[in-house]
Amino acid sequence: MSALPRLSAIFLAAITTLVAVLLYSPLFVPIVSSFFTISHGNVDWSSPTLATYVALAENHDILAALRTTLIVGVCTVVLSVVSGTLLALYYHSRRSGRSLLQFIIFLPFLMPPIISGLALLIFFREIGLERSLLTVVIGHTVFVLAIVYRTVLMRLQSMSRTLVEASYDLGATGWQTFWRIILPNLSSAMVGGAILAFALSFDETMITILVTGTQSTLPVRLWAMMRLGFSPDINALVALILMFTVLLCVLAARFLIPRQVATERT
Amino acid sequence: MNQNTDLLTLRSVSKSYGTVPVLHDIDLSIRDGEFLTVLGPSGSGKTTVLRLIGGLEPLTSGEIRLDGQDISRMPINRRPFNTVFQDYALFPHLTVSGNVGYGLSVRHIQRKEIARRVAEALDLVQLGRFADRFPAQLSGGQRQRVALARALICQPRLILLDEPLAALDLELRRQMQVFLKSIQREIKTTFLFVTHDQEEAIGMADRICVMEAGHIRQLGTPHDLYYKPNCEFVARFFGENNLVAGKLGPIQGELRSIETALGRLVCSISNQPHLKAATDGASAYAAFRPEALHLADAKDTDNRFPGTISDMAFAGSSTVATITAGADNAAQRLRLRVPSRVDGSALKSGEAVSLSFAPHEGHLVLA
């Protein structure tokens, strides 16, 4: 591989850099510009400031939206981790209907969110459920369930079947085997899945707009702010959400990378 | 711990997966305190036997008796047996002592008692220093010993070992064979050891049960299996052997003749009534080990035939000659093993020789 001719190596590096800059630099613009003041829609590059962040911290609407987002996120995580793990265990136990079940779980994740959102909206109206944070949590859970389910199922499938057999063989009951062997071996996958679920719930906009009641989550709030015009604290908000999401992804990766990496060190 | 009493008995045990039969009517008795090896090629059903006894799979028919009591339907976690799995199946999230103590802690035994017995078991397998390590931090041989300690801590009546040495390299495998055997003597527990490696079987077993295609072909001491195989499969599978097909001839005391492409051969039938009972003209094989075959001299009058050395292979302590014997249209390939000599073998490739084996070193198997 290293025998790549020098010229083509330079060419490859140049292309890679160009693509990376074109694709990813827009992400950094709001972060950088959030540290400068904006007047008449233009960034004033001459005076760095934290004023936008101060403005953000004083914006009670934003803070309320943040609290809503966190409540929805936590509820979604709890619901999706519990049900995703149960569904993965059901699928893994090779009982009937597993393929259909898996298809249904993946459907909302693959469908356009606006379709999922509309379907939920119609459903909630039909059964007479008022739009509220509860409907948002349900919407988010339906959406992120596939991620948790998939993460847990993959860990379950990579777990040697003999672990469970060994546990029974040593005299454990089914209940003991579940709590002392299966669950501990799934825990890091469950934490990883939970973080991903939280990140997805945190950013979800389309379904939320359709099924929320009076309270709005952070992305929905951001959407509303954009419609009223571009204010400087939007930059700060985007920057914060970006950083938070990156942090979550790094965390999730730590829990989801196979254990073998740790093994090879020794 | 009387080796003459049966601990466990399998009576006409059959097992099928769907419509595919894997075990046919197995009868097997395991004696208390013995080291019994189940030997067979892959697909012979040997692991299935172990899984049925351990309770990991349900029987299709037949019964398993422990001390005379039917345990065929006893759930796996109530059988007084423990298994050492082929992949060890150590719990990755528990330390060595957590793994070893698992069987006690699920039975709600007091912590102090568990700690004491774990330390004892780890001492037995010489892993006392590794109590706080995780399985991922151990070598293959160490994991193997943790798996063994975990199985024997519950003081099972029977320890089931499913090809536990298969993943180890040759040197470590030899060490572990000696180690396993010494542990078995020390704790005086019955071992049922499954393997496809006949060298492993010979080295450790009190008795060997040879399986093929879901049937038990022969059960006996390693010595019996080597010198008195009861069928063609065992004769070929267990150790190197020369088999020459023929028709049985008359009996002369403890010997019986067989007409083969190499002429009339005479082989021992002592203590093998089924060979005495077989009718004249029945198809059979004369079987003789490569080390029993030798260059004929003047006093060899029986079992004498000419051959040509087609190849010589040096194999360390011994040298193996491949020999073509018999008429062209019925040529037999035979192997002859002689101790190696520092100045080279007296045998030369391409040489025509006269060969023989002593009648009491030859045996017969029915085809």
XYZ file of C-alpha atoms in Angstrom:
633
model
C 0.000 0.000 0.000
C 2.754 2.433 0.905
C 4.219 1.940 -2.545
C 1.775 4.491 -3.963
C 3.674 6.734 -6.372
C 4.552 10.059 -4.818
C 2.567 12.181 -7.233
C -0.638 10.203 -6.844
C -0.200 10.230 -3.067
C -0.124 14.043 -3.130
C -3.096 14.123 -5.499
C -5.080 11.789 -3.238
C -4.263 13.922 -0.193
C -5.366 17.072 -2.016
C -8.696 15.553 -3.079
C -9.342 14.226 0.412
C -8.644 17.615 1.957
C -10.858 19.404 -0.571
C -13.787 17.058 0.020
C -13.404 17.285 3.784
C -13.281 21.090 3.711
C -16.249 21.409 1.352
C -18.383 18.977 3.296
C -17.540 19.830 6.857
C -16.455 23.461 6.999
C -20.045 24.767 7.022
C -20.428 23.004 10.354
C -17.743 25.159 11.879
C -19.027 28.516 10.611
C -21.753 28.860 13.270
C -19.341 27.774 15.973
C -16.767 30.377 15.008
C -19.251 33.130 14.326
C -21.016 32.497 17.635
C -18.049 34.212 19.274
C -18.587 37.448 17.320
C -21.337 40.030 17.288
C -23.721 40.254 14.392
C -25.110 43.505 13.137
C -27.550 43.873 10.227
C -27.181 40.205 9.381
C -23.427 40.412 8.929
C -20.796 38.999 11.223
C -18.525 41.628 12.694
C -15.218 39.803 12.725
C -13.335 42.597 14.514
C -14.614 42.063 18.061
C -14.730 38.588 19.617
C -17.325 38.297 22.367
C -19.370 35.906 24.469
C -22.406 38.171 24.243
C -24.388 35.669 22.192
C -24.016 33.059 24.905
C -25.056 35.534 27.564
C -28.117 36.404 25.499
C -28.884 32.724 25.146
C -28.624 32.124 28.885
C -31.086 34.931 29.500
C -33.581 33.649 26.962
C -36.225 31.955 29.088
C -37.942 30.391 26.103
C -34.718 28.620 25.200
C -34.114 27.434 28.735
C -37.657 26.070 28.949
C -37.193 24.329 25.613
C -33.927 22.844 26.856
C -35.671 21.480 29.943
C -38.436 20.003 27.793
C -35.843 18.390 25.525
C -34.071 16.810 28.478
C -37.307 15.462 29.973
C -38.370 14.014 26.624
C -34.875 12.598 26.061
C -34.671 10.845 29.413
C -38.182 9.392 29.124
C -37.481 8.240 25.568
C -34.223 6.604 26.624
C -35.822 4.700 29.479
C -38.757 3.536 27.361
C -36.694 2.589 24.321
C -33.916 0.826 26.258
C -36.362 -1.299 28.222
C -38.571 -2.181 25.262
C -35.669 -2.434 22.777
C -33.859 -4.895 25.042
C -37.005 -6.976 25.565
C -37.687 -7.053 21.834
C -34.080 -8.043 21.102
C -34.341 -10.861 23.656
C -37.587 -11.998 22.043
C -36.032 -11.978 18.576
C -32.979 -13.849 19.847
C -35.094 -16.557 21.477
C -36.165 -17.667 17.952
C -39.864 -17.582 18.653
C -42.409 -17.097 15.899
C -43.071 -13.809 14.165
C -39.567 -12.536 14.703
C -38.958 -11.392 11.103
C -42.203 -9.449 10.959
C -41.429 -7.918 14.349
C -37.990 -6.799 13.194
C -39.455 -5.297 10.015
C -41.958 -3.283 12.023
C -39.265 -2.036 14.401
C -37.114 -0.774 11.543
C -39.986 0.772 9.592
C -40.309 4.106 11.452
C -36.540 4.541 11.384
C -36.380 4.139 7.627
C -39.579 5.969 6.691
C -39.494 9.733 6.098
C -40.052 11.300 9.539
C -42.891 13.389 8.202
C -44.799 10.210 7.312
C -44.158 8.661 10.725
C -45.154 11.936 12.368
C -48.364 12.228 10.377
C -49.284 8.608 11.028
C -48.803 9.152 14.759
C -50.729 12.421 14.667
C -53.701 10.754 12.978
C -53.496 7.840 15.390
C -53.433 10.082 18.471
C -56.418 12.009 17.195
C -58.353 8.818 16.471
C -57.846 7.458 19.975
C -58.445 10.875 21.502
C -55.012 11.349 23.063
C -54.260 15.054 23.602
C -51.015 16.274 22.094
C -48.536 16.736 24.945
C -45.070 15.732 26.060
C -46.405 12.181 26.360
C -47.179 12.044 22.651
C -43.728 13.462 21.910
C -42.102 10.762 24.037
C -44.138 8.078 22.268
C -43.172 9.526 18.875
C -39.476 9.642 19.784
C -39.534 6.119 21.218
C -41.086 4.699 18.065
C -38.371 6.450 16.070
C -35.272 5.540 18.146
C -36.366 2.041 19.143
C -34.656 0.524 16.082
C -31.255 1.849 17.180
C -31.448 0.455 20.701
C -32.937 -2.815 19.454
C -30.202 -3.250 16.849
C -27.352 -2.430 19.250
C -28.591 -4.818 21.918
C -29.402 -7.561 19.425
C -25.942 -7.383 17.890
C -24.335 -7.811 21.298
C -26.711 -10.636 22.105
C -25.816 -12.417 18.869
C -22.095 -12.012 19.441
C -22.444 -13.499 22.914
C -21.453 -17.149 22.978
C -24.435 -19.446 23.530
C -22.284 -21.536 25.842
C -22.237 -18.678 28.413
C -25.914 -19.283 29.082
C -25.435 -23.049 28.978
C -22.517 -22.786 31.415
C -24.664 -20.778 33.807
C -27.424 -23.411 33.826
C -24.812 -26.143 33.995
C -23.419 -24.583 37.169
C -26.852 -24.755 38.763
C -28.280 -21.298 38.084
C -32.002 -20.812 37.444
C -33.277 -18.969 34.362
C -33.847 -15.861 36.438
C -30.313 -15.965 37.910
C -28.869 -16.527 34.441
C -30.684 -13.489 33.120
C -29.673 -11.101 35.907
C -26.159 -12.376 36.524
C -24.942 -13.394 33.068
C -27.063 -12.039 30.206
C -27.831 -8.551 31.516
C -24.268 -7.668 32.627
C -22.971 -8.712 29.228
C -25.561 -6.521 27.515
C -25.054 -3.501 29.756
C -22.451 -1.680 27.701
C -24.531 -2.190 24.547
C -27.542 -0.849 26.435
C -25.603 2.231 27.588
C -24.290 2.792 24.061
C -27.784 2.392 22.634
C -29.163 4.753 25.283
C -26.670 7.472 24.350
C -27.460 7.151 20.659
C -31.181 7.174 21.468
C -30.725 10.329 23.539
C -28.756 12.012 20.756
C -31.460 11.156 18.221
C -34.234 12.320 20.533
C -32.315 15.512 21.270
C -32.126 16.429 17.568
C -35.487 15.100 16.394
C -37.555 17.871 14.815
C -40.060 16.696 12.234
C -42.034 14.199 14.314
C -41.867 16.536 17.297
C -43.370 19.479 15.418
C -46.304 17.296 14.385
C -47.125 15.626 17.685
C -46.154 18.195 20.309
C -48.648 20.206 22.245
C -47.855 23.658 23.541
C -44.333 22.927 24.729
C -41.527 22.893 22.235
C -38.196 21.123 22.367
C -34.907 22.799 21.545
C -34.808 21.999 17.811
C -38.439 23.029 17.425
C -37.691 26.256 19.293
C -34.723 26.812 16.975
C -36.963 26.267 13.982
C -39.393 28.866 15.309
C -36.582 31.352 15.950
C -35.319 30.934 12.390
C -38.716 31.839 11.008
C -38.702 35.079 12.917
C -35.315 36.043 11.538
C -31.684 35.324 12.150
C -30.663 36.395 15.641
C -27.118 36.061 17.003
C -28.053 33.641 19.757
C -29.033 31.111 17.092
C -25.333 30.703 16.316
C -24.604 30.067 19.960
C -27.434 27.573 20.221
C -26.335 25.700 17.088
C -22.762 25.627 18.394
C -23.869 24.200 21.734
C -26.095 21.541 20.180
C -23.294 20.547 17.811
C -20.756 20.177 20.592
C -23.201 18.246 22.746
C -24.041 15.853 19.916
C -20.354 15.232 19.164
C -19.768 14.518 22.843
C -22.614 11.972 22.875
C -21.300 10.234 19.761
C -17.807 9.931 21.248
C -19.322 8.498 24.416
C -21.483 6.033 22.492
C -18.477 4.835 20.496
C -16.625 4.101 23.721
C -19.392 1.775 24.869
C -20.039 0.135 21.532
C -16.499 -0.694 20.414
C -15.957 -4.417 20.996
C -14.202 -5.527 24.142
C -11.467 -7.290 22.186
C -9.647 -3.990 21.938
C -9.171 -4.069 25.684
C -8.132 -7.703 25.499
C -5.343 -7.154 23.017
C -3.585 -4.756 25.334
C -2.664 -7.591 27.671
C -15.431 -44.684 44.610
C -15.537 -48.276 43.549
C -14.509 -48.500 39.923
C -16.709 -51.539 39.482
C -20.013 -49.862 40.242
C -21.806 -47.982 37.506
C -22.311 -44.302 38.128
C -24.276 -43.489 35.022
C -26.016 -45.705 32.499
C -27.340 -44.795 29.076
C -30.004 -47.218 27.888
C -30.964 -47.338 24.193
C -30.506 -43.588 23.939
C -31.360 -42.063 20.583
C -31.241 -38.491 19.453
C -32.472 -36.824 16.276
C -32.426 -33.225 15.187
C -35.691 -32.935 13.294
C -35.622 -35.963 11.052
C -31.838 -36.292 11.100
C -30.745 -39.028 13.504
C -27.425 -38.374 15.226
C -27.404 -41.150 17.826
C -28.764 -44.654 17.330
C -29.679 -46.720 20.358
C -26.640 -46.007 22.483
C -25.931 -48.215 25.509
C -23.124 -47.027 27.728
C -22.164 -47.455 31.352
C -19.795 -45.073 33.066
C -18.067 -46.502 36.127
C -17.659 -44.521 39.298
C -14.272 -42.801 39.434
C -13.041 -43.720 35.974
C -11.594 -41.525 33.253
C -13.718 -42.421 30.245
C -12.869 -40.937 26.875
C -15.377 -40.773 24.054
C -13.353 -40.824 20.873
C -14.636 -40.336 17.369
C -14.265 -38.304 14.203
C -16.327 -35.141 13.831
C -19.970 -35.922 13.209
C -19.782 -39.198 15.120
C -22.184 -37.952 17.800
C -19.641 -37.856 20.616
C -20.427 -34.286 21.667
C -24.145 -35.083 21.518
C -23.634 -37.891 24.042
C -21.997 -35.401 26.381
C -24.717 -32.794 25.867
C -27.452 -35.348 26.540
C -25.798 -36.424 29.775
C -25.249 -32.804 30.820
C -28.886 -32.019 30.082
C -28.090 -29.410 27.432
C -30.242 -31.311 24.934
C -33.347 -33.448 25.490
C -33.295 -37.151 24.566
C -35.373 -38.326 21.640
C -35.806 -41.750 23.251
C -34.173 -44.027 25.797
C -33.138 -43.162 29.322
C -30.211 -42.009 31.396
C -29.851 -43.451 34.889
C -27.741 -42.051 37.698
C -27.232 -44.538 40.538
C -30.126 -46.460 39.018
C -32.499 -43.462 39.056
C -33.898 -42.160 35.775
C -32.666 -38.593 35.292
C -33.609 -38.245 31.615
C -36.007 -35.422 32.390
C -34.099 -33.767 35.218
C -33.407 -30.113 34.317
C -29.819 -29.224 33.567
C -29.346 -27.023 36.617
C -30.296 -29.852 38.986
C -28.013 -32.523 37.564
C -24.938 -33.152 39.698
C -22.648 -32.846 36.680
C -20.551 -29.953 35.498
C -19.169 -29.241 32.072
C -15.883 -27.835 30.794
C -16.873 -26.318 27.466
C -14.778 -26.371 24.347
C -14.618 -22.566 24.250
C -14.352 -22.565 28.096
C -17.451 -20.303 28.310
C -15.885 -18.177 31.053
C -18.083 -15.251 32.056
C -16.196 -12.227 30.659
C -17.629 -9.769 33.192
C -16.579 -11.794 36.245
C -13.097 -12.214 37.666
C -11.443 -15.596 37.947
C -12.765 -16.017 41.472
C -16.184 -14.738 40.392
C -16.248 -17.377 37.687
C -15.054 -20.179 39.918
C -17.447 -19.225 42.725
C -20.480 -18.837 40.450
C -21.770 -22.362 40.970
C -21.709 -21.861 44.731
C -23.115 -18.346 44.794
C -26.191 -19.279 42.720
C -26.884 -21.848 45.432
C -26.830 -19.076 48.049
C -23.867 -20.468 49.946
C -22.318 -18.053 52.465
C -19.666 -15.689 51.199
C -17.001 -16.885 53.605
C -17.550 -20.465 52.593
C -17.435 -19.510 48.897
C -14.175 -17.583 49.372
C -12.608 -20.551 51.139
C -13.629 -23.080 48.507
C -12.671 -20.780 45.612
C -9.194 -20.388 47.093
C -8.982 -24.144 47.489
C -10.063 -24.814 43.899
C -7.684 -22.190 42.509
C -4.834 -23.748 44.471
C -5.703 -27.103 42.999
C -5.376 -25.752 39.455
C -2.380 -23.599 40.462
C -4.035 -20.268 39.700
C -4.104 -18.746 43.175
C -2.260 -15.622 42.004
C -4.789 -14.901 39.279
C -7.945 -14.706 41.415
C -8.625 -11.055 40.588
C -7.862 -11.169 36.880
C -10.538 -11.157 34.195
C -10.707 -14.004 31.657
C -9.511 -11.658 28.893
C -6.259 -11.214 30.807
C -5.426 -14.922 30.881
C -3.669 -17.229 28.428
C -5.457 -20.171 26.811
C -4.030 -22.693 29.248
C -4.971 -20.539 32.229
C -8.552 -20.100 30.979
C -8.725 -23.833 30.590
C -7.743 -24.311 34.217
C -10.270 -21.693 35.384
C -12.973 -23.599 33.507
C -11.866 -26.790 35.221
C -11.827 -25.181 38.676
C -15.291 -23.745 38.038
C -16.591 -27.189 37.111
C -15.104 -29.101 40.023
C -15.905 -26.627 42.801
C -19.508 -27.854 42.996
C -18.175 -31.355 43.708
C -20.088 -32.921 40.829
C -20.495 -36.676 40.514
C -19.263 -36.416 36.937
C -17.215 -33.840 35.058
C -17.970 -33.559 31.357
C -15.161 -32.248 29.179
C -15.977 -31.280 25.598
C -12.717 -31.297 23.611
C -11.243 -28.897 26.142
C -7.721 -29.076 24.767
C -8.584 -28.546 21.101
C -7.704 -24.846 21.127
C -4.284 -25.268 22.744
C -0.997 -25.744 20.939
C 0.719 -29.122 21.006
C 3.147 -28.545 23.860
C 0.496 -27.002 26.125
C -1.913 -29.757 25.175
C 0.539 -32.412 26.368
C 1.086 -30.559 29.649
C -2.659 -30.214 30.158
C -3.200 -33.928 29.492
C -0.835 -34.828 32.313
C -2.347 -32.115 34.488
C -5.948 -33.226 33.897
C -5.093 -36.820 34.622
C -3.329 -35.904 37.875
C -6.252 -33.737 38.997
C -8.648 -36.542 38.218
C -6.618 -38.904 40.410
C -6.442 -36.325 43.164
C -10.133 -35.478 43.398
C -11.240 -39.020 42.469
C -14.120 -37.749 40.374
C -15.431 -39.442 37.257
C -14.339 -37.695 34.044
C -16.107 -38.059 30.727
C -13.760 -36.627 28.155
C -14.750 -36.096 24.529
C -12.063 -35.843 21.878
C -11.257 -36.638 18.271
C -7.560 -36.978 19.045
C -6.616 -40.615 19.612
C -3.225 -39.763 21.069
C -5.032 -37.708 23.728
C -7.413 -40.614 24.323
C -4.657 -43.198 24.743
C -2.678 -40.963 27.054
C -5.403 -40.199 29.564
C -8.235 -42.683 29.479
C -8.917 -45.671 31.706
C -11.384 -46.762 29.049
C -12.145 -45.466 25.601
C -15.495 -45.497 23.857
C -15.044 -45.274 20.090
C -17.944 -43.732 18.208
C -18.755 -43.512 14.546
C -21.863 -42.284 12.719
C -23.970 -42.224 15.883
C -23.023 -45.736 17.022
C -20.641 -46.951 19.690
C -18.177 -49.180 17.849
C -16.112 -50.405 20.762
C -15.638 -49.747 24.451
C -12.511 -50.934 26.208
C -9.110 -50.098 27.592
C -6.669 -48.363 25.241
C -4.715 -51.635 25.144
C -7.789 -53.640 24.107
C -8.690 -51.185 21.398
C -5.192 -51.188 20.027
C -4.617 -54.912 20.010
C -8.153 -56.275 19.740
C -10.217 -53.909 17.616
C -13.620 -55.475 16.991
C -14.390 -53.879 13.653
C -12.778 -52.372 10.607
C -13.528 -48.818 11.732
C -11.735 -49.146 15.065
C -8.865 -51.050 13.451
C -8.326 -48.216 10.986
C -9.175 -45.244 13.195
C -7.262 -46.184 16.291
C -3.565 -46.018 15.568
C -1.824 -46.943 12.342
C -2.712 -50.334 10.985
C -2.323 -52.629 7.981
C -5.557 -54.236 6.848
C -5.635 -56.990 4.234
C -9.022 -58.255 3.064
C -9.711 -61.994 2.777
C -11.960 -64.962 3.588
C -11.825 -66.726 6.944
C -10.339 -70.217 7.012
C -10.119 -72.981 9.622
C -9.376 -72.509 13.330
C -6.258 -73.991 14.901
C -6.510 -73.530 18.663
C -6.145 -69.811 19.438
C -5.307 -69.010 15.827
C -7.383 -68.769 12.697
C -6.248 -68.590 9.100
C -7.463 -66.165 6.454
C -6.988 -66.422 2.670
C -5.792 -63.090 1.314
C -4.063 -61.599 -1.706
C -0.837 -62.134 0.245
C -1.557 -65.827 0.613
C -2.724 -67.614 3.723
C -2.180 -65.544 6.889
C -2.622 -66.779 10.445
C -3.834 -64.482 13.207
C -4.704 -64.687 16.893
C -8.338 -65.021 17.982
C -7.737 -65.502 21.712
C -10.496 -64.122 23.946
C -12.543 -63.041 20.942
C -15.418 -65.554 20.778
C -17.139 -63.744 17.903
C -14.141 -64.588 15.689
C -14.291 -68.206 16.737
C -18.012 -68.261 15.951
C -17.710 -66.705 12.482
C -18.310 -69.160 9.631
C -15.620 -70.306 7.234
C -15.466 -68.176 4.103
C -16.811 -65.064 5.873
C -15.278 -61.777 4.716
C -12.755 -60.399 7.136
C -9.520 -58.473 7.399
C -6.176 -59.548 8.680
C -4.855 -56.606 10.689
C -1.294 -56.105 11.858
C 0.437 -53.009 13.184
C 3.336 -51.387 11.294
C 5.627 -52.169 14.218
C 4.617 -55.863 14.096
C 5.676 -56.183 10.455
C 9.368 -57.021 9.983
C 11.852 -58.438 7.503
C 11.444 -62.210 7.504
C 14.286 -64.439 8.605
C 14.750 -68.212 8.512
C 12.612 -68.975 11.575
C 9.555 -67.124 10.265
C 7.470 -69.827 8.663
C 3.977 -68.302 9.010
C 2.679 -65.093 7.463
C 5.552 -64.797 5.064
C 5.188 -62.822 1.811
C 7.349 -60.852 -0.624
C 7.136 -57.098 -1.146
C 8.922 -54.066 -2.568
C 9.846 -51.008 -0.548
C 8.336 -48.056 -2.411
C 9.143 -45.278 0.035
C 11.039 -44.566 3.238
C 9.982 -41.797 5.623
C 12.079 -40.721 8.595
C 9.793 -39.767 11.507
C 12.193 -39.067 14.344
C 12.367 -41.999 16.720
C 11.063 -44.366 14.068
C 11.284 -44.778 10.327
C 8.270 -45.831 8.291
C 8.633 -47.866 5.103
C 5.787 -48.023 2.601
C 5.690 -51.426 0.986
C 3.881 -52.776 -2.024
C 3.093 -56.444 -1.610
C 1.064 -59.053 -3.473
C 0.362 -59.627 -7.160
C 0.024 -56.605 -9.466
C -3.755 -56.914 -9.807
C -4.244 -57.068 -6.025
C -1.315 -55.015 -4.754
C -1.497 -54.078 -1.075
C 0.131 -51.001 0.395
C 1.554 -51.828 3.779
C 3.459 -49.830 6.342
C 6.384 -51.068 8.329
C 7.811 -49.191 11.279
C 11.303 -49.743 12.598
C 13.274 -47.797 15.204
C 15.461 -45.173 13.518
C 19.206 -45.693 13.527
C 21.882 -43.044 13.606
C 23.741 -44.569 10.656
C 20.609 -44.659 8.520
C 18.148 -47.449 7.949
C 19.189 -50.813 6.598
C 16.154 -50.657 4.284
C 16.490 -49.020 0.878
C 13.736 -47.662 -1.313
C 13.122 -49.919 -4.347
C 14.507 -52.997 -2.605
C 12.659 -56.310 -2.849
C 12.199 -57.844 0.597
C 10.588 -60.788 2.318
C 8.216 -59.783 5.122
C 6.508 -61.425 8.037
C 4.590 -60.819 11.263
C 4.130 -63.158 14.208
C 0.679 -64.851 14.325
C 0.006 -63.629 17.877
C 0.656 -60.042 16.740
C -1.910 -60.251 13.967
C -5.634 -60.037 14.591
C -8.817 -60.427 12.615
C -11.723 -58.082 12.156
C -14.946 -59.011 10.437
C -15.813 -56.948 7.391
